[in-house]
PDB file of C-alpha atoms in Angstrom:
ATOM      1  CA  UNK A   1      94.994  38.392 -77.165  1.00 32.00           C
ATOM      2  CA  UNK A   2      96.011  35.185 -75.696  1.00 33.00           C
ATOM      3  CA  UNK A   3      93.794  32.410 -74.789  1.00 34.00           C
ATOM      4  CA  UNK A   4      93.255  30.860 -71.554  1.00 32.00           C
ATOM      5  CA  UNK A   5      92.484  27.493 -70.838  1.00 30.00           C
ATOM      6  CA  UNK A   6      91.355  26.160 -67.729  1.00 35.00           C
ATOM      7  CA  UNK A   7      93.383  23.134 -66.376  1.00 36.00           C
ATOM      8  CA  UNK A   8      91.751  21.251 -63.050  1.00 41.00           C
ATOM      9  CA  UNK A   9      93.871  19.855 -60.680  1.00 42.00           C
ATOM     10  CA  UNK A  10      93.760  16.132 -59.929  1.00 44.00           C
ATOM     11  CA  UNK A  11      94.704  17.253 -56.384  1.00 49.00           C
ATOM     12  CA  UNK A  12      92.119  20.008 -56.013  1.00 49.00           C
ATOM     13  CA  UNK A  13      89.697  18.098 -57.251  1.00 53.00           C
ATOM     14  CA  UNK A  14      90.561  15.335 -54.906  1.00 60.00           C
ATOM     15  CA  UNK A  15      90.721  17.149 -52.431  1.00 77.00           C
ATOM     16  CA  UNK A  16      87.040  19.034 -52.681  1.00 88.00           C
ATOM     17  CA  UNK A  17      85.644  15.000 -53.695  1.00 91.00           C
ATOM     18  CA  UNK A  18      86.986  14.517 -49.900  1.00 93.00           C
ATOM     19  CA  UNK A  19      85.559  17.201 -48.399  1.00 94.00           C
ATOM     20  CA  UNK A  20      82.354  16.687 -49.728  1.00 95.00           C
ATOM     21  CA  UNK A  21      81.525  13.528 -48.891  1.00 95.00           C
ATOM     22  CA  UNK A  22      82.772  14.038 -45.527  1.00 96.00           C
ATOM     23  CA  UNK A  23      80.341  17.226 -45.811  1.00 96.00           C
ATOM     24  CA  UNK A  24      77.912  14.626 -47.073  1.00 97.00           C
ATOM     25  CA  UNK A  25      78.416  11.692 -44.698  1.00 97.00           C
ATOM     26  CA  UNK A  26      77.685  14.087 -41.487  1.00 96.00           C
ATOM     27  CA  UNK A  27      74.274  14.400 -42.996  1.00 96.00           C
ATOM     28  CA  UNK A  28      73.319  11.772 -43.471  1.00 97.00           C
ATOM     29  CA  UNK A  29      74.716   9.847 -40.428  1.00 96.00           C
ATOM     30  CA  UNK A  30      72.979  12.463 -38.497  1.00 95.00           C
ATOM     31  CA  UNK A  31      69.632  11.783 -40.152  1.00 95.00           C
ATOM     32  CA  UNK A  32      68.349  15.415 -40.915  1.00 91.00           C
ATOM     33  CA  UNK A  33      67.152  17.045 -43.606  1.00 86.00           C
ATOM     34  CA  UNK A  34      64.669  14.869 -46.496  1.00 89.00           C
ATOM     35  CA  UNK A  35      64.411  13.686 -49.489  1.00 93.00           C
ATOM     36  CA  UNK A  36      65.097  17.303 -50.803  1.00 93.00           C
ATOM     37  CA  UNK A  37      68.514  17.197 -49.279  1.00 95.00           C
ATOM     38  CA  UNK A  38      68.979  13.862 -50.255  1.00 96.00           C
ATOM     39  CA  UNK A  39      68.391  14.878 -54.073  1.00 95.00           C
ATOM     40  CA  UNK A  40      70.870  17.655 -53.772  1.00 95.00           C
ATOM     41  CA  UNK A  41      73.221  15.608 -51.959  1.00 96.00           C
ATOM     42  CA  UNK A  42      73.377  13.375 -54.820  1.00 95.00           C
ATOM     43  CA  UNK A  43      73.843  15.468 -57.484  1.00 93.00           C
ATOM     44  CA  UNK A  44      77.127  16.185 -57.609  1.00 92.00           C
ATOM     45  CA  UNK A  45      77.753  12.398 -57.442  1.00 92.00           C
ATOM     46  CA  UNK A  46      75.712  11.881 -60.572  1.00 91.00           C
ATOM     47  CA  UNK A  47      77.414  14.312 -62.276  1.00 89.00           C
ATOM     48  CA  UNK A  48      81.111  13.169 -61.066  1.00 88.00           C
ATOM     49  CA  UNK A  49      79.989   9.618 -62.328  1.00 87.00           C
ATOM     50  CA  UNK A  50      78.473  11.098 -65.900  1.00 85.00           C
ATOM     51  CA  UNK A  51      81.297  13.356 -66.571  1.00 79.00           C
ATOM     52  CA  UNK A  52      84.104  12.110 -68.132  1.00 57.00           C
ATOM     53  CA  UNK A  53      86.952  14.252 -67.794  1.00 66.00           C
ATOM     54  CA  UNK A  54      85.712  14.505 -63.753  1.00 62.00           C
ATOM     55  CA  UNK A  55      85.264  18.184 -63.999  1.00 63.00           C
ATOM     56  CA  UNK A  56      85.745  20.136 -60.653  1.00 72.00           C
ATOM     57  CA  UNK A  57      83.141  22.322 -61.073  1.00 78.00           C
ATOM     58  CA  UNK A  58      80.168  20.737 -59.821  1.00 81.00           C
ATOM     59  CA  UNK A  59      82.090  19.217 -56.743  1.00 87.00           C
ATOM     60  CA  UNK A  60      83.259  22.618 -55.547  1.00 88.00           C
ATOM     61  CA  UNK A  61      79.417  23.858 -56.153  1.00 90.00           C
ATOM     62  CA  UNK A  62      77.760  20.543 -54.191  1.00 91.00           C
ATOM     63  CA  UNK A  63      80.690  21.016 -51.282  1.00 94.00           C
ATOM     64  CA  UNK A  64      79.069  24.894 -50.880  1.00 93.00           C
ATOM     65  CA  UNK A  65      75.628  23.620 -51.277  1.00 94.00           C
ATOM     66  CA  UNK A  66      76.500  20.756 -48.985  1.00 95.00           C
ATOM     67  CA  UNK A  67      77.979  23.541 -46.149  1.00 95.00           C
ATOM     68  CA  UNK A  68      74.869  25.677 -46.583  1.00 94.00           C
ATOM     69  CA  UNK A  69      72.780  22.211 -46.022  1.00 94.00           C
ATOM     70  CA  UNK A  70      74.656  21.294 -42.582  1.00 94.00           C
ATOM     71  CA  UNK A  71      74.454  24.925 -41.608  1.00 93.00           C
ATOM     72  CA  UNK A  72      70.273  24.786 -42.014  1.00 90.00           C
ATOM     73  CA  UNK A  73      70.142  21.214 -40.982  1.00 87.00           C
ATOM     74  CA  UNK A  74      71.412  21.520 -36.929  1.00 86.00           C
ATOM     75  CA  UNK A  75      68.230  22.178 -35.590  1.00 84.00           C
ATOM     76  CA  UNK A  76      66.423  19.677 -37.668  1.00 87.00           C
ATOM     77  CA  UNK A  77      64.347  16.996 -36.057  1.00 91.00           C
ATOM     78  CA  UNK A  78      66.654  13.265 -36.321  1.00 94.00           C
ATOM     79  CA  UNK A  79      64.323  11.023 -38.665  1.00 94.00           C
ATOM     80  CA  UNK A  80      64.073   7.681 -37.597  1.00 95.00           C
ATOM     81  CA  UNK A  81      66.244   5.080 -38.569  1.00 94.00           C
ATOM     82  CA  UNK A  82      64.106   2.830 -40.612  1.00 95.00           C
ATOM     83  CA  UNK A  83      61.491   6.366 -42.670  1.00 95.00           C
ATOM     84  CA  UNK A  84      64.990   7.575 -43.250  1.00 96.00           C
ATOM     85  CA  UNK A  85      66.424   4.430 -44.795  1.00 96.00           C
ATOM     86  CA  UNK A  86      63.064   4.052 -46.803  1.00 96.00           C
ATOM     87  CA  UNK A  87      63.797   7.794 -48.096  1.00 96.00           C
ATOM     88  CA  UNK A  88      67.585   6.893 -49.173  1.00 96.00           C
ATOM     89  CA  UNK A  89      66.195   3.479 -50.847  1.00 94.00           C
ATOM     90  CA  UNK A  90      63.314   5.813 -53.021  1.00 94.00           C
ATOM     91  CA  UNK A  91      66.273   7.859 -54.556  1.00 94.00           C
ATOM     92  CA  UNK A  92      66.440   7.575 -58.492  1.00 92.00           C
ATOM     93  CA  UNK A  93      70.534   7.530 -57.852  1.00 93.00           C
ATOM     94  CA  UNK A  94      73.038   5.065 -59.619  1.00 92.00           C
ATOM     95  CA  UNK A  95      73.277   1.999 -56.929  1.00 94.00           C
ATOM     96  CA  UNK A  96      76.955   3.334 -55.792  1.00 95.00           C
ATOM     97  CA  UNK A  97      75.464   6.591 -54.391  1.00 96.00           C
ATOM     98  CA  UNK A  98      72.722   4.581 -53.089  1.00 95.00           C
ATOM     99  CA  UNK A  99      75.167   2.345 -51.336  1.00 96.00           C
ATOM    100  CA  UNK A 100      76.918   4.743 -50.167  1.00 97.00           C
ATOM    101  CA  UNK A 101      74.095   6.512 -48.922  1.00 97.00           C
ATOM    102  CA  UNK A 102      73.066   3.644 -46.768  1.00 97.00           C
ATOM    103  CA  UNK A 103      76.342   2.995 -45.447  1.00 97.00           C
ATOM    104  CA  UNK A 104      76.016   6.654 -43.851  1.00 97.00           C
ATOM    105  CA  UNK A 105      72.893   6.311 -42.199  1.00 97.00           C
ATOM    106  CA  UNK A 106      73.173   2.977 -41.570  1.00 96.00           C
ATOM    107  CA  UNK A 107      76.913   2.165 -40.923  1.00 96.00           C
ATOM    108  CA  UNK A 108      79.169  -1.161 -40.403  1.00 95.00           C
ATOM    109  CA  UNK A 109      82.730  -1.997 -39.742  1.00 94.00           C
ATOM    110  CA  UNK A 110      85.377  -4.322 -40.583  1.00 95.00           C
ATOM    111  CA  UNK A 111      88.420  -5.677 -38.733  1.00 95.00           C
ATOM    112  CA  UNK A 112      91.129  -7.479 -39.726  1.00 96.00           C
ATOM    113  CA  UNK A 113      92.015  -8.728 -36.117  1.00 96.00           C
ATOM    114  CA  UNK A 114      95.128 -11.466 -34.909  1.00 98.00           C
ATOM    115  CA  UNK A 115      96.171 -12.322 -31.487  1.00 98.00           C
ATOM    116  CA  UNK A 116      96.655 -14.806 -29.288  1.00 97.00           C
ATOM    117  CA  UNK A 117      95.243 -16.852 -25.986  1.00 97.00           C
ATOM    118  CA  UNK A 118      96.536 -18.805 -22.857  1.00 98.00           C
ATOM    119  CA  UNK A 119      93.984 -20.773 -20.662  1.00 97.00           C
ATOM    120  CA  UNK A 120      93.786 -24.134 -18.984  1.00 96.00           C
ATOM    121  CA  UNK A 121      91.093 -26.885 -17.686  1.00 96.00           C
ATOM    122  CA  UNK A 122      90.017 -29.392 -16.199  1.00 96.00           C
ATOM    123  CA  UNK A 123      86.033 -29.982 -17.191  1.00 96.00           C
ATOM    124  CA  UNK A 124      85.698 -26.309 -16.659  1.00 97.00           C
ATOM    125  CA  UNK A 125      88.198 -23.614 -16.699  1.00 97.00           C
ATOM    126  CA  UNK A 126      89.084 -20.181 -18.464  1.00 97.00           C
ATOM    127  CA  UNK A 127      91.182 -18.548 -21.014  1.00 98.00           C
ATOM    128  CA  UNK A 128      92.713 -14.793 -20.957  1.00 98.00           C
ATOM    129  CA  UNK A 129      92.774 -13.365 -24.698  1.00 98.00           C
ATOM    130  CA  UNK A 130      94.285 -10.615 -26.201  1.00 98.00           C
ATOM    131  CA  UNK A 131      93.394  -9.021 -30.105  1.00 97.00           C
ATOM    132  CA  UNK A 132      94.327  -6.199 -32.413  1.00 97.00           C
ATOM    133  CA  UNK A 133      92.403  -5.210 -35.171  1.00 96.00           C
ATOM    134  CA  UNK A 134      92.670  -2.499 -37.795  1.00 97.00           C
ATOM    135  CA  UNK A 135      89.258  -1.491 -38.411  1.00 96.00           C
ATOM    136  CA  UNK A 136      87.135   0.800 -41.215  1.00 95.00           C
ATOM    137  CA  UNK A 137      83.865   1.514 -41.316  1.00 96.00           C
ATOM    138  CA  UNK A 138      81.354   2.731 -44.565  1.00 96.00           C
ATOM    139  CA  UNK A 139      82.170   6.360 -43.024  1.00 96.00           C
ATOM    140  CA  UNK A 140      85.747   6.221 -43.876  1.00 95.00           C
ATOM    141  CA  UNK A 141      87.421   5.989 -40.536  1.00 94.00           C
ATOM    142  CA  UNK A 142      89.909   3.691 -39.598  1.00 95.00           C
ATOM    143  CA  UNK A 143      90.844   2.749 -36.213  1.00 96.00           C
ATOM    144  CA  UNK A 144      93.330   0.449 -34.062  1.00 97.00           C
ATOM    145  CA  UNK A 145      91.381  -1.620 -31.824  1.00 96.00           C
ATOM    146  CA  UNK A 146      92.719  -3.423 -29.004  1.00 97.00           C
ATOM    147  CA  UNK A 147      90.379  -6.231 -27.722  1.00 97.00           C
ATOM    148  CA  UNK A 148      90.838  -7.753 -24.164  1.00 98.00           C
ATOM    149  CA  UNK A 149      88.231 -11.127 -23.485  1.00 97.00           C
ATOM    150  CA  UNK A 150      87.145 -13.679 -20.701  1.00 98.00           C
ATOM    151  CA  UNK A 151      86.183 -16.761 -21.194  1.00 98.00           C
ATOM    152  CA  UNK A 152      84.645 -19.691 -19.383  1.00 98.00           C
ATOM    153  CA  UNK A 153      85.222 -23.009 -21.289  1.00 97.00           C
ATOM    154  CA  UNK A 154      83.557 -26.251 -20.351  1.00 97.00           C
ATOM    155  CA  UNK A 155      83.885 -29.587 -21.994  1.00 96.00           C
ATOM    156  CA  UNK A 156      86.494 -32.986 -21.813  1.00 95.00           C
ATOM    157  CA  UNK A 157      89.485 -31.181 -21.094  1.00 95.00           C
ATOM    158  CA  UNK A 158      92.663 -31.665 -18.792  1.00 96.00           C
ATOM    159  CA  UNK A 159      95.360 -28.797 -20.000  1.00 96.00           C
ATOM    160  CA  UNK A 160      97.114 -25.978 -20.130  1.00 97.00           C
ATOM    161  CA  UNK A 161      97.062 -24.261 -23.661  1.00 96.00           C
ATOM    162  CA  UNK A 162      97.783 -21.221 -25.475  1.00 97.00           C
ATOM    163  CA  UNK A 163      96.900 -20.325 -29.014  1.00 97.00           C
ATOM    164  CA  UNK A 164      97.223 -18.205 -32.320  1.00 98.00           C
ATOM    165  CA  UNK A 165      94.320 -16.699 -34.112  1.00 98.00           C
ATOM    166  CA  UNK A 166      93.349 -14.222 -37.180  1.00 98.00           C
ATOM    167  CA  UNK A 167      90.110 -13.371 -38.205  1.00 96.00           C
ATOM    168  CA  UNK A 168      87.450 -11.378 -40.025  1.00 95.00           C
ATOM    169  CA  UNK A 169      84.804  -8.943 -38.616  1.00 92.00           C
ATOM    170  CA  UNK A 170      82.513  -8.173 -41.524  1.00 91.00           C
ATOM    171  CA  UNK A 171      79.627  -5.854 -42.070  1.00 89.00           C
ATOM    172  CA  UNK A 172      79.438  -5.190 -37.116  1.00 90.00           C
ATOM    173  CA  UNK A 173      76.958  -2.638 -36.268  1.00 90.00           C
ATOM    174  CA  UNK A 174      79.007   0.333 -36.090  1.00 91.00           C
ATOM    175  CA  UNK A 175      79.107   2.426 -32.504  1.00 87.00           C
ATOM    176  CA  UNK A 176      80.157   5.626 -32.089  1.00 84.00           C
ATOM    177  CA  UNK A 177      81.669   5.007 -28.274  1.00 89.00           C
ATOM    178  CA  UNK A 178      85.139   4.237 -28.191  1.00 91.00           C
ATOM    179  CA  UNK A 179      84.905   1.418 -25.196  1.00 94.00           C
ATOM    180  CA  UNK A 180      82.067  -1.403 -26.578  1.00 93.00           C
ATOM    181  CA  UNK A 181      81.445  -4.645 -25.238  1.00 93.00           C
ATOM    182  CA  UNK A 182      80.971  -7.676 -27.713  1.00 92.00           C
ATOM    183  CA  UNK A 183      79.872 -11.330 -26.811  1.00 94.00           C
ATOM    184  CA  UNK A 184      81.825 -14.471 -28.231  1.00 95.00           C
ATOM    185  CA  UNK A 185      81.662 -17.879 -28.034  1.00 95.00           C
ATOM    186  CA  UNK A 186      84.693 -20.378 -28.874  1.00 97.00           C
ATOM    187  CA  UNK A 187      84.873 -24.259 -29.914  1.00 97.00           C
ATOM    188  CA  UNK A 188      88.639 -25.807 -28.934  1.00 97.00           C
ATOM    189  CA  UNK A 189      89.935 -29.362 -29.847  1.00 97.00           C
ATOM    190  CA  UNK A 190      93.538 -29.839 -29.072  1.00 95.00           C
ATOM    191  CA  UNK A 191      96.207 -32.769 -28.060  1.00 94.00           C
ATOM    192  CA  UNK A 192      99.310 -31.178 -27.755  1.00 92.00           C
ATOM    193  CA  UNK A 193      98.467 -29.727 -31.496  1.00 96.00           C
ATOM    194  CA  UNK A 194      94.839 -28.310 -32.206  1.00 96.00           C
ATOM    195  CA  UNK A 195      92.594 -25.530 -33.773  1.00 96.00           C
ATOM    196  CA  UNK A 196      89.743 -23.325 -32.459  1.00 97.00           C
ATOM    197  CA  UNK A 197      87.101 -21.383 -33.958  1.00 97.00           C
ATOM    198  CA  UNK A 198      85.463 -18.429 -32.449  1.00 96.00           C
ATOM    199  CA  UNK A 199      82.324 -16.324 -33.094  1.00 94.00           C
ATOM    200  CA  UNK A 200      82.335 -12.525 -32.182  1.00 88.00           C
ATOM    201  CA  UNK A 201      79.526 -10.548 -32.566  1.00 83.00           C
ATOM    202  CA  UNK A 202      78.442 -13.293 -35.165  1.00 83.00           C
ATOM    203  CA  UNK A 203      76.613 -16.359 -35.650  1.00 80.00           C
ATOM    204  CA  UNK A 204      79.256 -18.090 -37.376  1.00 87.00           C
ATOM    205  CA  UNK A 205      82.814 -18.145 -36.868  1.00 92.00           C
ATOM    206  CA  UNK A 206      84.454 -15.256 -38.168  1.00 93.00           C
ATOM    207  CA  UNK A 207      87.967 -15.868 -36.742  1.00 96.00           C
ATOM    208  CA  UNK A 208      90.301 -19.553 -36.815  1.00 97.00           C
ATOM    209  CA  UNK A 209      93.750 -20.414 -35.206  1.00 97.00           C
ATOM    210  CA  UNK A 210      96.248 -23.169 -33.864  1.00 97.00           C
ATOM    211  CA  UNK A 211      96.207 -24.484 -30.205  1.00 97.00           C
ATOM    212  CA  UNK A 212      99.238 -25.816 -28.599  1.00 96.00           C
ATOM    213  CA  UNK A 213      98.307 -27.560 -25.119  1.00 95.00           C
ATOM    214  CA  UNK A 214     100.092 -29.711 -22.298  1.00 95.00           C
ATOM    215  CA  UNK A 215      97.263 -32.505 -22.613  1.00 95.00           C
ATOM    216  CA  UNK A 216      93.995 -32.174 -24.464  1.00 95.00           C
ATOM    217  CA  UNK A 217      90.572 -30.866 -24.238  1.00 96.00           C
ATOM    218  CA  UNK A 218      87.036 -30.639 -26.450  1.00 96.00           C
ATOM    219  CA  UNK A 219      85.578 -27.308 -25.133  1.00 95.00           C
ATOM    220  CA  UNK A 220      83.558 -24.984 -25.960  1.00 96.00           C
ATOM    221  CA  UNK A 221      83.821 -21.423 -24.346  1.00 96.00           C
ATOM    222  CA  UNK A 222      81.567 -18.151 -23.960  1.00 97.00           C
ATOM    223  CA  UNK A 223      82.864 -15.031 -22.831  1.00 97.00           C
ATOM    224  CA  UNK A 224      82.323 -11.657 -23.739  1.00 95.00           C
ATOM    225  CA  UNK A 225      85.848  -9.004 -25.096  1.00 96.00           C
ATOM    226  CA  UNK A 226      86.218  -5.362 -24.513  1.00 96.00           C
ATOM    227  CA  UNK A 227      86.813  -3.065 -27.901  1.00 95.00           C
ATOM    228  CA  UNK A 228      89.097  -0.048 -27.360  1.00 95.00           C
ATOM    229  CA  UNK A 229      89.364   2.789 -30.198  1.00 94.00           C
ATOM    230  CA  UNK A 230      93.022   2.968 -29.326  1.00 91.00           C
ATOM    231  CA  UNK A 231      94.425   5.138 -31.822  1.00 92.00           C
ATOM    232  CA  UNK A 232      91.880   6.617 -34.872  1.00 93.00           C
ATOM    233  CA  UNK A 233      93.928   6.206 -38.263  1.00 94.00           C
ATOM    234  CA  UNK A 234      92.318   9.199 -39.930  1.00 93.00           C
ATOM    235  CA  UNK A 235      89.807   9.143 -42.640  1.00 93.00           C
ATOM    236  CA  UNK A 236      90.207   7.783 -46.201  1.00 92.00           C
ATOM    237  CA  UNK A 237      87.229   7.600 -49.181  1.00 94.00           C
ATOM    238  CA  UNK A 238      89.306   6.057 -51.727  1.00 92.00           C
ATOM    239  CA  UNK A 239      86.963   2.807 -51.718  1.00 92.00           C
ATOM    240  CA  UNK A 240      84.266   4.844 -51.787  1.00 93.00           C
ATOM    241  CA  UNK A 241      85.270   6.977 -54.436  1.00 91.00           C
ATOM    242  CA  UNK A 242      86.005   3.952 -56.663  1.00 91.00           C
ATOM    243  CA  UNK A 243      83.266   2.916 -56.394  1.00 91.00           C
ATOM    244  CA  UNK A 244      81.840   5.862 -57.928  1.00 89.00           C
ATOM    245  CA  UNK A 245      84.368   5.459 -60.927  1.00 87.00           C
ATOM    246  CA  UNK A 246      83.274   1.787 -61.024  1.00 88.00           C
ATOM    247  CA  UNK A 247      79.945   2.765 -61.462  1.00 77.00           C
ATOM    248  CA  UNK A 248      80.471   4.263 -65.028  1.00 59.00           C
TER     249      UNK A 248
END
């Protein structure tokens, strides 16, 4: 009689890690179901971080579970925000699953964002600007944003500039509409050469670039910038699911 081994596929079993914490993130972004779903969400997290050899098994059993929970959890009540956050931060999990756990119910964005800006002054005037920014969020999407903004600037200034930027958005409130509106607020100092600093949906400056101007100004601006989802980039947990390997 021969023997018969059982041999898991690193794609299958990357394939059901996927699908279950997408499973998993629709929970718990959604905010139904308690602690008791919580638990049982978790689970199969603990046992993909104890296990060595990163059995499929218990993923393909939580990603069932996880189905059967969604299924019984669409005419739940939403919990609030903050009891629901408490619940998550109660959890007896390893901190990776409790990070990630928060990121669902409670999620931010990045952006890596560049672009540029044309304007001119005299004492008060206003500048045009145009950004791009690849964006991800603690759900695993990714997104093209293109970001149109106003400003008013006000200061010493007689010019006409233009400038360069690249920036930073770290840990924005994440919004599920695909047209948001975000306030900023610029400083400029320029003489034919020059830098600015700006502040989006920030207290500090989270973005930094290079002025070139016909004459010279000390401004500061406000203004406000239009995010467009242009085009989603799909949906990738790789961070997250290092960070479950990192947690050994």
């Amino acid at each position: 009689m021969l023997a018969t081994f059982s041999i898991t596929s690193p794609t299958a079993l990357g394939d059901n890690l996927d699908d279950f914490i997408d499973c998993t993130s629709r929970i718990i972004h959604s905010r139904k179901g308690g602690v008791t779903t919580l638990i049982k969400l978790a689970e199969p997290l603990e046992a993909f971080i104890n296990n060595p050899d990163r059995n499929e098994h218990f993923i393909s059993e939580g990603l069932y579970e996880c189905t059967i929970l969604e299924q019984g959890s669409r005419l739940s009540p939403v919990a609030p925000k903050k009891n629901y956050l408490e619940q998550i931060s109660a959890l007896r999990v390893k901190p990776a699953i409790w990070e990630i756990f928060r990121g669902f119910a409670d999620p931010t964005y990045d952006c890596l964002a560049v672009g540029g800006y044309v304007g001119g002054s005299f004492m008060i005037g206003f500048n045009g600007v145009l950004d791009f920014g690849i964006c991800y969020s603690t759900l695993g999407n990714r997104w093209l944003e293109i970001r149109p903004a106003v400003e008013m600037t006000m200061g010493l200034s007689a010019e006409v500039s233009g400038g360069i930027h690249a920036g930073h958005d770290s840990e924005t409130n994440y919004r599920d509409r695909p047209i948001n509106l975000s306030f900023r607020n610029s400083m400029y100092i320029s003489a034919l050469l020059g830098f600015h600093e700006t502040s989006r949906d920030s207290l500090l400056p989270n973005t930094a670039g290079m002025d070139f101007s016909a004459g010279g100004k000390v401004n500061i601006g406000v203004g406000f910038q239009i995010n467009f989802t242009a085009f989603p980039l799909g949906t990738s947990y790789s961070s997250l699911i290092q960070k479950l390997i990192d947690n050994d």
